[in-house]
PDB file of C-alpha atoms in Angstrom:
ATOM      1  CA  UNK O   1      52.808  10.316 214.591  1.00  0.00           C
ATOM      2  CA  UNK O   2      49.292  11.415 215.439  1.00  0.00           C
ATOM      3  CA  UNK O   3      49.994  12.194 219.057  1.00  0.00           C
ATOM      4  CA  UNK O   4      52.496  11.458 221.815  1.00  0.00           C
ATOM      5  CA  UNK O   5      52.274   7.738 222.396  1.00  0.00           C
ATOM      6  CA  UNK O   6      51.660   6.709 225.973  1.00  0.00           C
ATOM      7  CA  UNK O   7      53.291   3.335 226.518  1.00  0.00           C
ATOM      8  CA  UNK O   8      52.848   3.484 230.273  1.00  0.00           C
ATOM      9  CA  UNK O   9      49.516   1.996 231.369  1.00  0.00           C
ATOM     10  CA  UNK O  10      47.026   4.499 232.809  1.00  0.00           C
ATOM     11  CA  UNK O  11      45.344   1.907 235.055  1.00  0.00           C
ATOM     12  CA  UNK O  12      47.013  -1.555 235.123  1.00  0.00           C
ATOM     13  CA  UNK O  13      44.663  -4.473 234.681  1.00  0.00           C
ATOM     14  CA  UNK O  14      44.110  -6.716 237.724  1.00  0.00           C
ATOM     15  CA  UNK O  15      45.323 -10.296 237.603  1.00  0.00           C
ATOM     16  CA  UNK O  16      41.976 -11.525 236.239  1.00  0.00           C
ATOM     17  CA  UNK O  17      42.333  -8.893 233.509  1.00  0.00           C
ATOM     18  CA  UNK O  18      45.594 -10.523 232.428  1.00  0.00           C
ATOM     19  CA  UNK O  19      43.643 -13.714 231.719  1.00  0.00           C
ATOM     20  CA  UNK O  20      41.220 -11.713 229.610  1.00  0.00           C
ATOM     21  CA  UNK O  21      44.093 -10.149 227.697  1.00  0.00           C
ATOM     22  CA  UNK O  22      45.588 -13.615 227.099  1.00  0.00           C
ATOM     23  CA  UNK O  23      42.254 -15.008 225.854  1.00  0.00           C
ATOM     24  CA  UNK O  24      41.710 -12.052 223.602  1.00  0.00           C
ATOM     25  CA  UNK O  25      45.081 -12.349 221.865  1.00  0.00           C
ATOM     26  CA  UNK O  26      44.816 -16.133 221.784  1.00  0.00           C
ATOM     27  CA  UNK O  27      41.565 -15.787 219.860  1.00  0.00           C
ATOM     28  CA  UNK O  28      43.204 -13.263 217.532  1.00  0.00           C
ATOM     29  CA  UNK O  29      46.115 -15.661 217.016  1.00  0.00           C
ATOM     30  CA  UNK O  30      43.798 -18.522 216.095  1.00  0.00           C
ATOM     31  CA  UNK O  31      41.926 -16.610 213.430  1.00  0.00           C
ATOM     32  CA  UNK O  32      44.878 -14.757 211.914  1.00  0.00           C
ATOM     33  CA  UNK O  33      45.705 -16.037 208.446  1.00  0.00           C
ATOM     34  CA  UNK O  34      48.242 -14.456 206.144  1.00  0.00           C
ATOM     35  CA  UNK O  35      50.726 -12.998 208.619  1.00  0.00           C
ATOM     36  CA  UNK O  36      50.801 -10.163 211.101  1.00  0.00           C
ATOM     37  CA  UNK O  37      49.250  -7.521 208.877  1.00  0.00           C
ATOM     38  CA  UNK O  38      46.123  -9.619 208.420  1.00  0.00           C
ATOM     39  CA  UNK O  39      45.560  -9.533 212.166  1.00  0.00           C
ATOM     40  CA  UNK O  40      45.232  -5.726 212.285  1.00  0.00           C
ATOM     41  CA  UNK O  41      41.444  -5.737 211.631  1.00  0.00           C
ATOM     42  CA  UNK O  42      40.982  -8.344 214.369  1.00  0.00           C
ATOM     43  CA  UNK O  43      43.134  -6.392 216.850  1.00  0.00           C
ATOM     44  CA  UNK O  44      41.201  -3.184 216.069  1.00  0.00           C
ATOM     45  CA  UNK O  45      37.842  -4.855 216.545  1.00  0.00           C
ATOM     46  CA  UNK O  46      38.790  -6.517 219.875  1.00  0.00           C
ATOM     47  CA  UNK O  47      41.276  -4.078 221.443  1.00  0.00           C
ATOM     48  CA  UNK O  48      40.068  -0.717 220.100  1.00  0.00           C
ATOM     49  CA  UNK O  49      36.318  -1.105 219.536  1.00  0.00           C
ATOM     50  CA  UNK O  50      35.240  -3.709 222.045  1.00  0.00           C
ATOM     51  CA  UNK O  51      37.732  -3.558 224.953  1.00  0.00           C
ATOM     52  CA  UNK O  52      38.793   0.037 224.339  1.00  0.00           C
ATOM     53  CA  UNK O  53      42.238  -0.702 225.752  1.00  0.00           C
ATOM     54  CA  UNK O  54      43.863   1.693 223.286  1.00  0.00           C
ATOM     55  CA  UNK O  55      42.513   4.531 221.158  1.00  0.00           C
ATOM     56  CA  UNK O  56      42.530   4.587 217.362  1.00  0.00           C
ATOM     57  CA  UNK O  57      45.348   7.116 217.305  1.00  0.00           C
ATOM     58  CA  UNK O  58      47.427   5.034 219.759  1.00  0.00           C
ATOM     59  CA  UNK O  59      46.788   1.974 217.638  1.00  0.00           C
ATOM     60  CA  UNK O  60      48.172   3.779 214.565  1.00  0.00           C
ATOM     61  CA  UNK O  61      51.303   4.747 216.511  1.00  0.00           C
ATOM     62  CA  UNK O  62      51.722   1.199 217.872  1.00  0.00           C
ATOM     63  CA  UNK O  63      51.526  -0.182 214.331  1.00  0.00           C
ATOM     64  CA  UNK O  64      54.231   2.239 213.199  1.00  0.00           C
ATOM     65  CA  UNK O  65      56.487   1.261 216.078  1.00  0.00           C
ATOM     66  CA  UNK O  66      55.855  -2.479 215.649  1.00  0.00           C
ATOM     67  CA  UNK O  67      56.760  -2.159 211.944  1.00  0.00           C
ATOM     68  CA  UNK O  68      59.968  -0.309 212.748  1.00  0.00           C
ATOM     69  CA  UNK O  69      61.225  -2.710 215.435  1.00  0.00           C
ATOM     70  CA  UNK O  70      63.065  -5.956 214.676  1.00  0.00           C
ATOM     71  CA  UNK O  71      61.097  -9.175 214.971  1.00  0.00           C
ATOM     72  CA  UNK O  72      57.670 -10.471 214.035  1.00  0.00           C
ATOM     73  CA  UNK O  73      55.123  -7.746 213.553  1.00  0.00           C
ATOM     74  CA  UNK O  74      52.313  -9.659 215.292  1.00  0.00           C
ATOM     75  CA  UNK O  75      54.462 -10.363 218.359  1.00  0.00           C
ATOM     76  CA  UNK O  76      55.712  -6.793 218.499  1.00  0.00           C
ATOM     77  CA  UNK O  77      52.304  -5.155 218.469  1.00  0.00           C
ATOM     78  CA  UNK O  78      50.924  -7.667 221.002  1.00  0.00           C
ATOM     79  CA  UNK O  79      53.860  -6.981 223.309  1.00  0.00           C
ATOM     80  CA  UNK O  80      53.416  -3.206 223.107  1.00  0.00           C
ATOM     81  CA  UNK O  81      49.659  -3.431 223.819  1.00  0.00           C
ATOM     82  CA  UNK O  82      50.242  -5.855 226.687  1.00  0.00           C
ATOM     83  CA  UNK O  83      52.879  -3.603 228.216  1.00  0.00           C
ATOM     84  CA  UNK O  84      50.466  -0.688 228.053  1.00  0.00           C
ATOM     85  CA  UNK O  85      47.863  -2.730 229.861  1.00  0.00           C
ATOM     86  CA  UNK O  86      50.007  -4.077 232.704  1.00  0.00           C
ATOM     87  CA  UNK O  87      53.717  -3.498 231.978  1.00  0.00           C
ATOM     88  CA  UNK O  88      55.768  -6.726 231.986  1.00  0.00           C
ATOM     89  CA  UNK O  89      52.962  -9.061 233.079  1.00  0.00           C
ATOM     90  CA  UNK O  90      50.646  -7.731 230.424  1.00  0.00           C
ATOM     91  CA  UNK O  91      53.338  -7.990 227.728  1.00  0.00           C
ATOM     92  CA  UNK O  92      54.048 -11.628 228.641  1.00  0.00           C
ATOM     93  CA  UNK O  93      50.335 -12.501 228.652  1.00  0.00           C
ATOM     94  CA  UNK O  94      49.565 -10.965 225.240  1.00  0.00           C
ATOM     95  CA  UNK O  95      52.768 -12.217 223.640  1.00  0.00           C
ATOM     96  CA  UNK O  96      52.166 -15.833 224.716  1.00  0.00           C
ATOM     97  CA  UNK O  97      48.495 -15.523 223.715  1.00  0.00           C
ATOM     98  CA  UNK O  98      49.487 -14.438 220.226  1.00  0.00           C
ATOM     99  CA  UNK O  99      52.278 -16.912 219.607  1.00  0.00           C
ATOM    100  CA  UNK O 100      50.738 -20.054 221.202  1.00  0.00           C
ATOM    101  CA  UNK O 101      48.040 -20.755 218.571  1.00  0.00           C
ATOM    102  CA  UNK O 102      50.530 -20.578 215.698  1.00  0.00           C
ATOM    103  CA  UNK O 103      52.958 -22.809 217.582  1.00  0.00           C
ATOM    104  CA  UNK O 104      50.292 -25.470 218.242  1.00  0.00           C
ATOM    105  CA  UNK O 105      48.925 -25.308 214.692  1.00  0.00           C
ATOM    106  CA  UNK O 106      52.374 -25.557 213.078  1.00  0.00           C
ATOM    107  CA  UNK O 107      53.289 -28.375 215.435  1.00  0.00           C
ATOM    108  CA  UNK O 108      50.176 -30.307 214.430  1.00  0.00           C
ATOM    109  CA  UNK O 109      50.815 -29.671 210.739  1.00  0.00           C
ATOM    110  CA  UNK O 110      54.421 -30.852 211.057  1.00  0.00           C
ATOM    111  CA  UNK O 111      53.237 -34.062 212.714  1.00  0.00           C
ATOM    112  CA  UNK O 112      50.406 -34.879 210.295  1.00  0.00           C
ATOM    113  CA  UNK O 113      51.602 -33.057 207.126  1.00  0.00           C
ATOM    114  CA  UNK O 114      52.666 -36.159 205.270  1.00  0.00           C
ATOM    115  CA  UNK O 115      49.154 -37.625 205.687  1.00  0.00           C
ATOM    116  CA  UNK O 116      47.186 -34.808 204.048  1.00  0.00           C
ATOM    117  CA  UNK O 117      49.678 -32.821 201.925  1.00  0.00           C
ATOM    118  CA  UNK O 118      48.295 -34.370 198.692  1.00  0.00           C
ATOM    119  CA  UNK O 119      44.660 -34.297 199.765  1.00  0.00           C
ATOM    120  CA  UNK O 120      42.658 -32.394 197.086  1.00  0.00           C
ATOM    121  CA  UNK O 121      40.189 -31.100 199.661  1.00  0.00           C
ATOM    122  CA  UNK O 122      42.970 -29.535 201.737  1.00  0.00           C
ATOM    123  CA  UNK O 123      44.503 -27.991 198.620  1.00  0.00           C
ATOM    124  CA  UNK O 124      41.078 -26.529 197.666  1.00  0.00           C
ATOM    125  CA  UNK O 125      40.672 -25.035 201.130  1.00  0.00           C
ATOM    126  CA  UNK O 126      43.997 -23.235 200.865  1.00  0.00           C
ATOM    127  CA  UNK O 127      43.165 -21.966 197.357  1.00  0.00           C
ATOM    128  CA  UNK O 128      39.998 -20.416 198.813  1.00  0.00           C
ATOM    129  CA  UNK O 129      41.794 -18.867 201.733  1.00  0.00           C
ATOM    130  CA  UNK O 130      44.390 -17.000 199.621  1.00  0.00           C
ATOM    131  CA  UNK O 131      42.016 -14.361 198.154  1.00  0.00           C
ATOM    132  CA  UNK O 132      40.553 -13.723 201.621  1.00  0.00           C
ATOM    133  CA  UNK O 133      44.057 -13.148 202.993  1.00  0.00           C
ATOM    134  CA  UNK O 134      44.640 -10.494 200.328  1.00  0.00           C
ATOM    135  CA  UNK O 135      41.495  -8.678 201.485  1.00  0.00           C
ATOM    136  CA  UNK O 136      42.540  -8.939 205.144  1.00  0.00           C
ATOM    137  CA  UNK O 137      45.790  -7.186 204.301  1.00  0.00           C
ATOM    138  CA  UNK O 138      44.275  -4.640 201.907  1.00  0.00           C
ATOM    139  CA  UNK O 139      41.611  -3.384 204.351  1.00  0.00           C
ATOM    140  CA  UNK O 140      44.010  -2.243 207.139  1.00  0.00           C
ATOM    141  CA  UNK O 141      46.220  -0.657 204.507  1.00  0.00           C
ATOM    142  CA  UNK O 142      43.418   1.647 203.394  1.00  0.00           C
ATOM    143  CA  UNK O 143      42.428   2.357 206.981  1.00  0.00           C
ATOM    144  CA  UNK O 144      45.999   3.264 207.924  1.00  0.00           C
ATOM    145  CA  UNK O 145      46.154   5.600 204.971  1.00  0.00           C
ATOM    146  CA  UNK O 146      42.993   7.370 206.135  1.00  0.00           C
ATOM    147  CA  UNK O 147      44.147   7.700 209.750  1.00  0.00           C
ATOM    148  CA  UNK O 148      47.575   8.886 208.657  1.00  0.00           C
ATOM    149  CA  UNK O 149      45.720  11.755 206.983  1.00  0.00           C
ATOM    150  CA  UNK O 150      47.329  11.292 203.564  1.00  0.00           C
ATOM    151  CA  UNK O 151      46.669  14.085 201.118  1.00  0.00           C
ATOM    152  CA  UNK O 152      47.825  15.214 197.665  1.00  0.00           C
ATOM    153  CA  UNK O 153      51.042  16.548 199.220  1.00  0.00           C
ATOM    154  CA  UNK O 154      51.967  13.338 201.082  1.00  0.00           C
ATOM    155  CA  UNK O 155      50.480  10.550 198.971  1.00  0.00           C
ATOM    156  CA  UNK O 156      53.699  10.332 196.979  1.00  0.00           C
ATOM    157  CA  UNK O 157      55.589   9.011 200.058  1.00  0.00           C
ATOM    158  CA  UNK O 158      53.934   5.562 200.262  1.00  0.00           C
ATOM    159  CA  UNK O 159      53.722   5.331 196.463  1.00  0.00           C
ATOM    160  CA  UNK O 160      57.450   6.010 195.948  1.00  0.00           C
ATOM    161  CA  UNK O 161      58.328   3.730 198.893  1.00  0.00           C
ATOM    162  CA  UNK O 162      56.321   0.852 197.463  1.00  0.00           C
ATOM    163  CA  UNK O 163      57.799   1.313 193.994  1.00  0.00           C
ATOM    164  CA  UNK O 164      61.318   1.464 195.399  1.00  0.00           C
ATOM    165  CA  UNK O 165      60.817  -1.829 197.276  1.00  0.00           C
ATOM    166  CA  UNK O 166      58.904  -3.632 194.469  1.00  0.00           C
ATOM    167  CA  UNK O 167      60.603  -2.349 191.321  1.00  0.00           C
ATOM    168  CA  UNK O 168      64.093  -1.424 192.458  1.00  0.00           C
ATOM    169  CA  UNK O 169      64.539  -4.026 195.166  1.00  0.00           C
ATOM    170  CA  UNK O 170      65.357  -1.473 197.860  1.00  0.00           C
ATOM    171  CA  UNK O 171      65.468  -2.969 201.316  1.00  0.00           C
ATOM    172  CA  UNK O 172      62.532  -1.919 203.588  1.00  0.00           C
ATOM    173  CA  UNK O 173      65.146  -1.209 206.250  1.00  0.00           C
ATOM    174  CA  UNK O 174      66.478   1.753 204.196  1.00  0.00           C
ATOM    175  CA  UNK O 175      62.943   2.994 203.599  1.00  0.00           C
ATOM    176  CA  UNK O 176      62.202   2.964 207.346  1.00  0.00           C
ATOM    177  CA  UNK O 177      65.520   4.729 208.169  1.00  0.00           C
ATOM    178  CA  UNK O 178      65.023   7.394 205.507  1.00  0.00           C
ATOM    179  CA  UNK O 179      61.396   7.982 206.483  1.00  0.00           C
ATOM    180  CA  UNK O 180      62.327   8.254 210.136  1.00  0.00           C
ATOM    181  CA  UNK O 181      65.139  10.741 209.487  1.00  0.00           C
ATOM    182  CA  UNK O 182      63.023  12.771 207.055  1.00  0.00           C
ATOM    183  CA  UNK O 183      60.112  12.848 209.521  1.00  0.00           C
ATOM    184  CA  UNK O 184      62.414  14.037 212.327  1.00  0.00           C
ATOM    185  CA  UNK O 185      63.888  16.808 210.180  1.00  0.00           C
ATOM    186  CA  UNK O 186      60.460  17.860 208.908  1.00  0.00           C
ATOM    187  CA  UNK O 187      59.197  17.982 212.496  1.00  0.00           C
ATOM    188  CA  UNK O 188      62.109  20.191 213.542  1.00  0.00           C
ATOM    189  CA  UNK O 189      61.471  22.591 210.618  1.00  0.00           C
ATOM    190  CA  UNK O 190      57.733  22.803 211.406  1.00  0.00           C
ATOM    191  CA  UNK O 191      58.492  23.363 215.114  1.00  0.00           C
ATOM    192  CA  UNK O 192      60.842  26.226 214.288  1.00  0.00           C
ATOM    193  CA  UNK O 193      58.321  27.809 211.973  1.00  0.00           C
ATOM    194  CA  UNK O 194      55.593  27.560 214.627  1.00  0.00           C
ATOM    195  CA  UNK O 195      57.948  29.037 217.245  1.00  0.00           C
ATOM    196  CA  UNK O 196      58.851  31.879 214.861  1.00  0.00           C
ATOM    197  CA  UNK O 197      55.202  32.668 214.192  1.00  0.00           C
ATOM    198  CA  UNK O 198      54.420  32.551 217.886  1.00  0.00           C
ATOM    199  CA  UNK O 199      57.179  34.985 218.690  1.00  0.00           C
ATOM    200  CA  UNK O 200      56.126  37.231 215.774  1.00  0.00           C
ATOM    201  CA  UNK O 201      52.522  37.302 216.990  1.00  0.00           C
ATOM    202  CA  UNK O 202      53.741  38.117 220.509  1.00  0.00           C
ATOM    203  CA  UNK O 203      55.754  41.093 219.277  1.00  0.00           C
ATOM    204  CA  UNK O 204      52.836  42.387 217.232  1.00  0.00           C
ATOM    205  CA  UNK O 205      50.596  42.309 220.278  1.00  0.00           C
ATOM    206  CA  UNK O 206      53.180  44.237 222.295  1.00  0.00           C
TER     207      UNK O 206
END
């Protein structure tokens, strides 16, 4: 991870701030098409750039945690951000704000689906939305790659992981577990090397 993630809020939002958090994630929930990953650009724009509730590095860490935890990605990341803002109250506000638009829209579709499911205009609208959804998912993928500081020595990790999932049918759960264990072991090795160098430098100075 880019830095030590601070889940605890630095300065909890006041009660009126909880309403602002709810409205922000309600708006994000309304305009999110294509699943949780498509909402990443919207969250970055609102939460990182405009509100500045979390930094870019913290956002990257939150995305990694939300991906690794069970449950819906969009709900996970909203809950983590809300908890950072105002602990339990903030988590409840952002979680409800994210889930409520989808619930209301799906409820309306379920009620009226039989009336417009064969409507050619509705079908045309969805055909137009699909390419845009691909772009919404592709953009945060490239941004995450840039912020993760991928280079020629690490680019093989996402490539091999994607091929393993797509071509070999490997479960993403195994990819997450292997990556987590490998990252932990790599971190331990690097820490030992740094400690050895530090001790070596100290002896040379003496």
